[in-house]
PDB file of C-alpha atoms in Angstrom:
ATOM      1  CA  MET A  21     159.726 161.586 124.039  1.00 92.00           C
ATOM      2  CA  LYS A  22     157.168 164.371 124.448  1.00 96.00           C
ATOM      3  CA  LEU A  23     153.943 164.713 126.422  1.00 97.00           C
ATOM      4  CA  TRP A  24     150.511 164.889 124.823  1.00 97.00           C
ATOM      5  CA  LYS A  25     148.868 168.313 124.675  1.00 98.00           C
ATOM      6  CA  LEU A  26     145.412 168.600 126.244  1.00 98.00           C
ATOM      7  CA  LEU A  27     143.172 170.614 123.899  1.00 98.00           C
ATOM      8  CA  ASP A  28     139.784 170.182 125.562  1.00 98.00           C
ATOM      9  CA  LYS A  29     138.138 168.390 128.478  1.00 98.00           C
ATOM     10  CA  GLU A  30     134.446 167.646 129.072  1.00 98.00           C
ATOM     11  CA  TYR A  31     133.307 165.987 132.298  1.00 98.00           C
ATOM     12  CA  LEU A  32     130.741 163.276 131.633  1.00 98.00           C
ATOM     13  CA  VAL A  33     130.561 162.359 135.325  1.00 98.00           C
ATOM     14  CA  ASP A  34     131.585 164.877 137.993  1.00 97.00           C
ATOM     15  CA  THR A  35     130.981 163.734 141.567  1.00 96.00           C
ATOM     16  CA  PRO A  36     133.116 163.859 144.722  1.00 92.00           C
ATOM     17  CA  TRP A  37     133.884 160.120 144.355  1.00 92.00           C
ATOM     18  CA  LEU A  38     134.317 159.747 140.605  1.00 96.00           C
ATOM     19  CA  LYS A  39     135.023 161.935 137.616  1.00 97.00           C
ATOM     20  CA  VAL A  40     134.992 160.718 134.026  1.00 98.00           C
ATOM     21  CA  ALA A  41     136.344 163.086 131.401  1.00 98.00           C
ATOM     22  CA  LYS A  42     136.279 162.971 127.611  1.00 98.00           C
ATOM     23  CA  GLU A  43     139.478 164.663 126.507  1.00 98.00           C
ATOM     24  CA  THR A  44     140.738 165.896 123.168  1.00 98.00           C
ATOM     25  CA  CYS A  45     144.505 165.436 122.968  1.00 98.00           C
ATOM     26  CA  GLU A  46     147.154 166.298 120.410  1.00 98.00           C
ATOM     27  CA  LEU A  47     149.975 163.788 120.128  1.00 97.00           C
ATOM     28  CA  PRO A  48     153.579 164.892 119.515  1.00 97.00           C
ATOM     29  CA  ASN A  49     153.230 163.799 115.854  1.00 97.00           C
ATOM     30  CA  GLY A  50     150.263 166.179 115.370  1.00 97.00           C
ATOM     31  CA  LYS A  51     147.542 163.515 115.391  1.00 98.00           C
ATOM     32  CA  VAL A  52     144.471 164.534 117.406  1.00 98.00           C
ATOM     33  CA  ILE A  53     142.502 162.054 119.517  1.00 98.00           C
ATOM     34  CA  ASP A  54     138.976 163.389 120.022  1.00 97.00           C
ATOM     35  CA  ASP A  55     137.784 160.896 122.606  1.00 97.00           C
ATOM     36  CA  PHE A  56     140.388 159.837 125.142  1.00 97.00           C
ATOM     37  CA  TYR A  57     138.567 158.996 128.392  1.00 98.00           C
ATOM     38  CA  THR A  58     140.177 159.473 131.806  1.00 97.00           C
ATOM     39  CA  LEU A  59     139.024 158.596 135.310  1.00 97.00           C
ATOM     40  CA  TRP A  60     139.654 160.265 138.638  1.00 96.00           C
ATOM     41  CA  GLN A  61     138.912 159.098 142.168  1.00 95.00           C
ATOM     42  CA  PRO A  62     140.184 160.589 145.435  1.00 95.00           C
ATOM     43  CA  ASP A  63     143.601 159.478 146.631  1.00 96.00           C
ATOM     44  CA  TRP A  64     143.473 156.653 149.150  1.00 97.00           C
ATOM     45  CA  VAL A  65     145.758 154.902 151.570  1.00 98.00           C
ATOM     46  CA  LEU A  66     146.565 151.197 151.782  1.00 98.00           C
ATOM     47  CA  ILE A  67     147.300 150.213 155.379  1.00 98.00           C
ATOM     48  CA  LEU A  68     149.734 147.383 156.022  1.00 98.00           C
ATOM     49  CA  ALA A  69     149.112 146.902 159.740  1.00 97.00           C
ATOM     50  CA  ARG A  70     151.018 144.216 161.641  1.00 97.00           C
ATOM     51  CA  THR A  71     150.405 143.071 165.188  1.00 96.00           C
ATOM     52  CA  ALA A  72     153.149 142.657 167.782  1.00 92.00           C
ATOM     53  CA  GLU A  73     152.845 138.907 167.089  1.00 95.00           C
ATOM     54  CA  GLY A  74     153.699 139.514 163.419  1.00 96.00           C
ATOM     55  CA  LYS A  75     150.227 138.912 161.963  1.00 98.00           C
ATOM     56  CA  TRP A  76     148.642 141.107 159.311  1.00 98.00           C
ATOM     57  CA  VAL A  77     145.342 142.867 159.990  1.00 98.00           C
ATOM     58  CA  MET A  78     142.983 141.994 157.123  1.00 98.00           C
ATOM     59  CA  THR A  79     139.383 142.794 156.286  1.00 96.00           C
ATOM     60  CA  HIS A  80     136.572 140.980 154.528  1.00 95.00           C
ATOM     61  CA  GLN A  81     133.944 143.111 152.861  1.00 94.00           C
ATOM     62  CA  TYR A  82     131.526 142.995 149.956  1.00 93.00           C
ATOM     63  CA  ARG A  83     132.828 144.595 146.761  1.00 92.00           C
ATOM     64  CA  HIS A  84     130.041 145.371 144.340  1.00 92.00           C
ATOM     65  CA  GLY A  85     132.345 145.743 141.307  1.00 91.00           C
ATOM     66  CA  SER A  86     133.365 142.080 141.514  1.00 92.00           C
ATOM     67  CA  GLY A  87     130.223 140.900 143.312  1.00 94.00           C
ATOM     68  CA  THR A  88     132.356 139.114 145.907  1.00 94.00           C
ATOM     69  CA  ILE A  89     133.354 139.191 149.543  1.00 95.00           C
ATOM     70  CA  ALA A  90     136.974 140.324 149.218  1.00 95.00           C
ATOM     71  CA  LEU A  91     139.937 139.719 151.496  1.00 97.00           C
ATOM     72  CA  GLU A  92     141.886 142.974 151.723  1.00 97.00           C
ATOM     73  CA  PHE A  93     144.203 145.067 153.790  1.00 98.00           C
ATOM     74  CA  PRO A  94     142.378 147.984 155.406  1.00 97.00           C
ATOM     75  CA  ALA A  95     142.240 151.055 153.179  1.00 96.00           C
ATOM     76  CA  GLY A  96     140.422 154.340 152.890  1.00 95.00           C
ATOM     77  CA  ILE A  97     140.125 157.775 151.355  1.00 95.00           C
ATOM     78  CA  ILE A  98     142.582 160.468 152.416  1.00 97.00           C
ATOM     79  CA  ASN A  99     140.622 163.483 153.658  1.00 95.00           C
ATOM     80  CA  ASN A 100     141.548 167.058 152.750  1.00 90.00           C
ATOM     81  CA  ALA A 101     144.622 168.376 154.607  1.00 92.00           C
ATOM     82  CA  GLU A 102     145.353 164.876 155.928  1.00 96.00           C
ATOM     83  CA  SER A 103     148.679 163.130 155.316  1.00 97.00           C
ATOM     84  CA  PRO A 104     148.665 159.482 154.191  1.00 97.00           C
ATOM     85  CA  GLU A 105     150.049 158.520 157.614  1.00 96.00           C
ATOM     86  CA  GLN A 106     147.249 160.375 159.433  1.00 95.00           C
ATOM     87  CA  ALA A 107     144.647 158.793 157.153  1.00 97.00           C
ATOM     88  CA  ALA A 108     146.134 155.332 157.775  1.00 97.00           C
ATOM     89  CA  ILE A 109     145.944 155.682 161.551  1.00 95.00           C
ATOM     90  CA  ARG A 110     142.366 157.016 161.362  1.00 94.00           C
ATOM     91  CA  GLU A 111     141.091 154.469 158.837  1.00 94.00           C
ATOM     92  CA  LEU A 112     142.713 151.540 160.658  1.00 96.00           C
ATOM     93  CA  GLN A 113     140.871 152.484 163.859  1.00 94.00           C
ATOM     94  CA  GLU A 114     137.567 153.171 162.073  1.00 93.00           C
ATOM     95  CA  GLU A 115     137.520 149.991 159.982  1.00 93.00           C
ATOM     96  CA  THR A 116     139.146 147.443 162.303  1.00 96.00           C
ATOM     97  CA  GLY A 117     139.330 148.772 165.858  1.00 94.00           C
ATOM     98  CA  PHE A 118     143.118 148.268 165.723  1.00 95.00           C
ATOM     99  CA  ALA A 119     145.647 150.928 166.720  1.00 92.00           C
ATOM    100  CA  ALA A 120     149.009 151.242 168.418  1.00 82.00           C
ATOM    101  CA  ALA A 121     149.731 153.121 171.648  1.00 78.00           C
ATOM    102  CA  SER A 122     152.904 154.550 170.129  1.00 79.00           C
ATOM    103  CA  PRO A 123     152.668 153.476 166.499  1.00 74.00           C
ATOM    104  CA  SER A 124     155.681 152.795 164.365  1.00 89.00           C
ATOM    105  CA  VAL A 125     154.441 154.307 161.098  1.00 94.00           C
ATOM    106  CA  SER A 126     156.412 154.117 157.846  1.00 95.00           C
ATOM    107  CA  TYR A 127     155.422 155.752 154.579  1.00 97.00           C
ATOM    108  CA  LEU A 128     156.360 153.392 151.738  1.00 97.00           C
ATOM    109  CA  GLY A 129     155.388 155.580 148.776  1.00 97.00           C
ATOM    110  CA  GLU A 130     152.678 156.043 146.224  1.00 96.00           C
ATOM    111  CA  PHE A 131     151.449 154.139 143.187  1.00 96.00           C
ATOM    112  CA  SER A 132     149.413 155.252 140.214  1.00 94.00           C
ATOM    113  CA  VAL A 133     146.127 153.341 140.173  1.00 92.00           C
ATOM    114  CA  ASN A 134     146.375 152.925 136.388  1.00 92.00           C
ATOM    115  CA  PRO A 135     148.763 155.273 134.570  1.00 92.00           C
ATOM    116  CA  ASP A 136     147.030 154.756 131.217  1.00 93.00           C
ATOM    117  CA  ARG A 137     143.688 156.376 132.059  1.00 94.00           C
ATOM    118  CA  HIS A 138     143.395 156.947 135.788  1.00 93.00           C
ATOM    119  CA  ARG A 139     144.493 160.152 137.510  1.00 92.00           C
ATOM    120  CA  GLY A 140     144.132 158.808 141.054  1.00 90.00           C
ATOM    121  CA  LYS A 141     146.874 157.344 143.200  1.00 94.00           C
ATOM    122  CA  PHE A 142     147.197 155.354 146.359  1.00 96.00           C
ATOM    123  CA  HIS A 143     149.707 155.611 149.162  1.00 98.00           C
ATOM    124  CA  VAL A 144     151.157 152.692 151.125  1.00 98.00           C
ATOM    125  CA  VAL A 145     151.659 153.025 154.876  1.00 98.00           C
ATOM    126  CA  PHE A 146     153.066 150.351 157.200  1.00 97.00           C
ATOM    127  CA  ILE A 147     152.022 150.447 160.869  1.00 97.00           C
ATOM    128  CA  ASP A 148     153.778 148.005 163.178  1.00 96.00           C
ATOM    129  CA  GLY A 149     152.782 146.798 166.648  1.00 94.00           C
ATOM    130  CA  VAL A 150     149.023 147.294 166.473  1.00 95.00           C
ATOM    131  CA  SER A 151     146.415 145.656 168.670  1.00 93.00           C
ATOM    132  CA  ARG A 152     142.650 145.738 168.889  1.00 92.00           C
ATOM    133  CA  ASN A 153     141.880 148.520 171.327  1.00 87.00           C
ATOM    134  CA  GLY A 154     138.635 150.173 170.391  1.00 77.00           C
ATOM    135  CA  ASP A 155     135.388 150.153 168.520  1.00 80.00           C
ATOM    136  CA  THR A 156     134.936 150.375 164.783  1.00 79.00           C
ATOM    137  CA  HIS A 157     133.149 153.311 163.165  1.00 75.00           C
ATOM    138  CA  PHE A 158     131.886 152.216 159.768  1.00 72.00           C
ATOM    139  CA  ASP A 159     130.611 154.524 157.051  1.00 74.00           C
ATOM    140  CA  ASP A 160     126.984 153.938 156.063  1.00 76.00           C
ATOM    141  CA  ASN A 161     127.997 151.721 153.136  1.00 74.00           C
ATOM    142  CA  GLU A 162     130.527 149.591 155.059  1.00 74.00           C
ATOM    143  CA  ASP A 163     130.075 146.159 156.617  1.00 82.00           C
ATOM    144  CA  ILE A 164     133.540 144.886 157.493  1.00 89.00           C
ATOM    145  CA  GLU A 165     134.850 141.820 159.302  1.00 92.00           C
ATOM    146  CA  THR A 166     138.425 141.867 160.583  1.00 95.00           C
ATOM    147  CA  SER A 167     140.890 139.022 161.061  1.00 96.00           C
ATOM    148  CA  THR A 168     144.633 138.557 161.380  1.00 97.00           C
ATOM    149  CA  ILE A 169     146.799 136.201 159.336  1.00 98.00           C
ATOM    150  CA  SER A 170     150.442 135.191 159.243  1.00 98.00           C
ATOM    151  CA  ASP A 171     152.851 136.031 156.444  1.00 96.00           C
ATOM    152  CA  GLU A 172     152.842 132.349 155.450  1.00 97.00           C
ATOM    153  CA  ASP A 173     149.032 132.273 155.192  1.00 98.00           C
ATOM    154  CA  LEU A 174     149.024 135.554 153.255  1.00 97.00           C
ATOM    155  CA  HIS A 175     151.482 134.086 150.736  1.00 97.00           C
ATOM    156  CA  LYS A 176     149.246 131.006 150.361  1.00 98.00           C
ATOM    157  CA  LYS A 177     146.226 133.245 149.744  1.00 97.00           C
ATOM    158  CA  ILE A 178     148.125 135.222 147.095  1.00 97.00           C
ATOM    159  CA  THR A 179     149.202 131.960 145.435  1.00 97.00           C
ATOM    160  CA  ASP A 180     145.747 130.363 145.452  1.00 97.00           C
ATOM    161  CA  GLY A 181     144.007 133.587 144.369  1.00 95.00           C
ATOM    162  CA  SER A 182     141.877 134.088 147.485  1.00 95.00           C
ATOM    163  CA  PHE A 183     143.742 137.368 148.054  1.00 96.00           C
ATOM    164  CA  ASN A 184     143.754 138.844 144.577  1.00 94.00           C
ATOM    165  CA  HIS A 185     143.582 142.647 144.750  1.00 94.00           C
ATOM    166  CA  PRO A 186     146.487 143.592 142.424  1.00 95.00           C
ATOM    167  CA  LEU A 187     146.993 147.090 143.850  1.00 95.00           C
ATOM    168  CA  GLN A 188     147.132 145.753 147.381  1.00 96.00           C
ATOM    169  CA  ILE A 189     149.518 142.969 146.390  1.00 97.00           C
ATOM    170  CA  ALA A 190     151.784 145.601 144.793  1.00 97.00           C
ATOM    171  CA  GLY A 191     151.710 147.632 148.026  1.00 97.00           C
ATOM    172  CA  TYR A 192     152.503 144.544 150.092  1.00 97.00           C
ATOM    173  CA  TYR A 193     155.461 143.693 147.869  1.00 96.00           C
ATOM    174  CA  ARG A 194     156.720 147.255 148.184  1.00 96.00           C
ATOM    175  CA  TRP A 195     156.903 146.494 151.925  1.00 97.00           C
ATOM    176  CA  VAL A 196     158.554 143.088 151.302  1.00 96.00           C
ATOM    177  CA  LEU A 197     161.238 144.713 149.149  1.00 96.00           C
ATOM    178  CA  SER A 198     161.804 147.433 151.758  1.00 95.00           C
ATOM    179  CA  GLN A 199     162.755 144.704 154.243  1.00 93.00           C
ATOM    180  CA  LYS A 200     165.755 143.492 152.213  1.00 86.00           C
TER     181      LYS A 200
END
């Protein structure tokens, strides 16, 4: 199997938070696709934070794409020159006020957001033994409520669809599989 050859790229949207490109690609069989669209967003980190009591730190926030208040694990953009682990510790504190005095931080890997058309990826970081120990520091567009839930309640919410972010569920199950 061979890779496609990129012949041309034109950015239709080019911002720090989103890029949309119209690409011309040549397939291995010689066929040319004149309008293959790709997306790019900055890499981000999914934070699986667990308290000393074994409860997961979760957030509720409005998501304009779905028009809903979504239940999610904390997450955020990885800044330049920042490792996923550093971003996870920072974002957890900023969004939830949770941190750990001497955090047990495990990098669980990265996922492609959507390998068909999306060039971004997200990283999964597990932080164990956190507690609420400070103030939140929201970005201007954030309004976040934080709660903690048990593994059993999280599984119920996945089953009934009230926790339905597929990328976050994939990250959580990466952690579940790492425990076996």
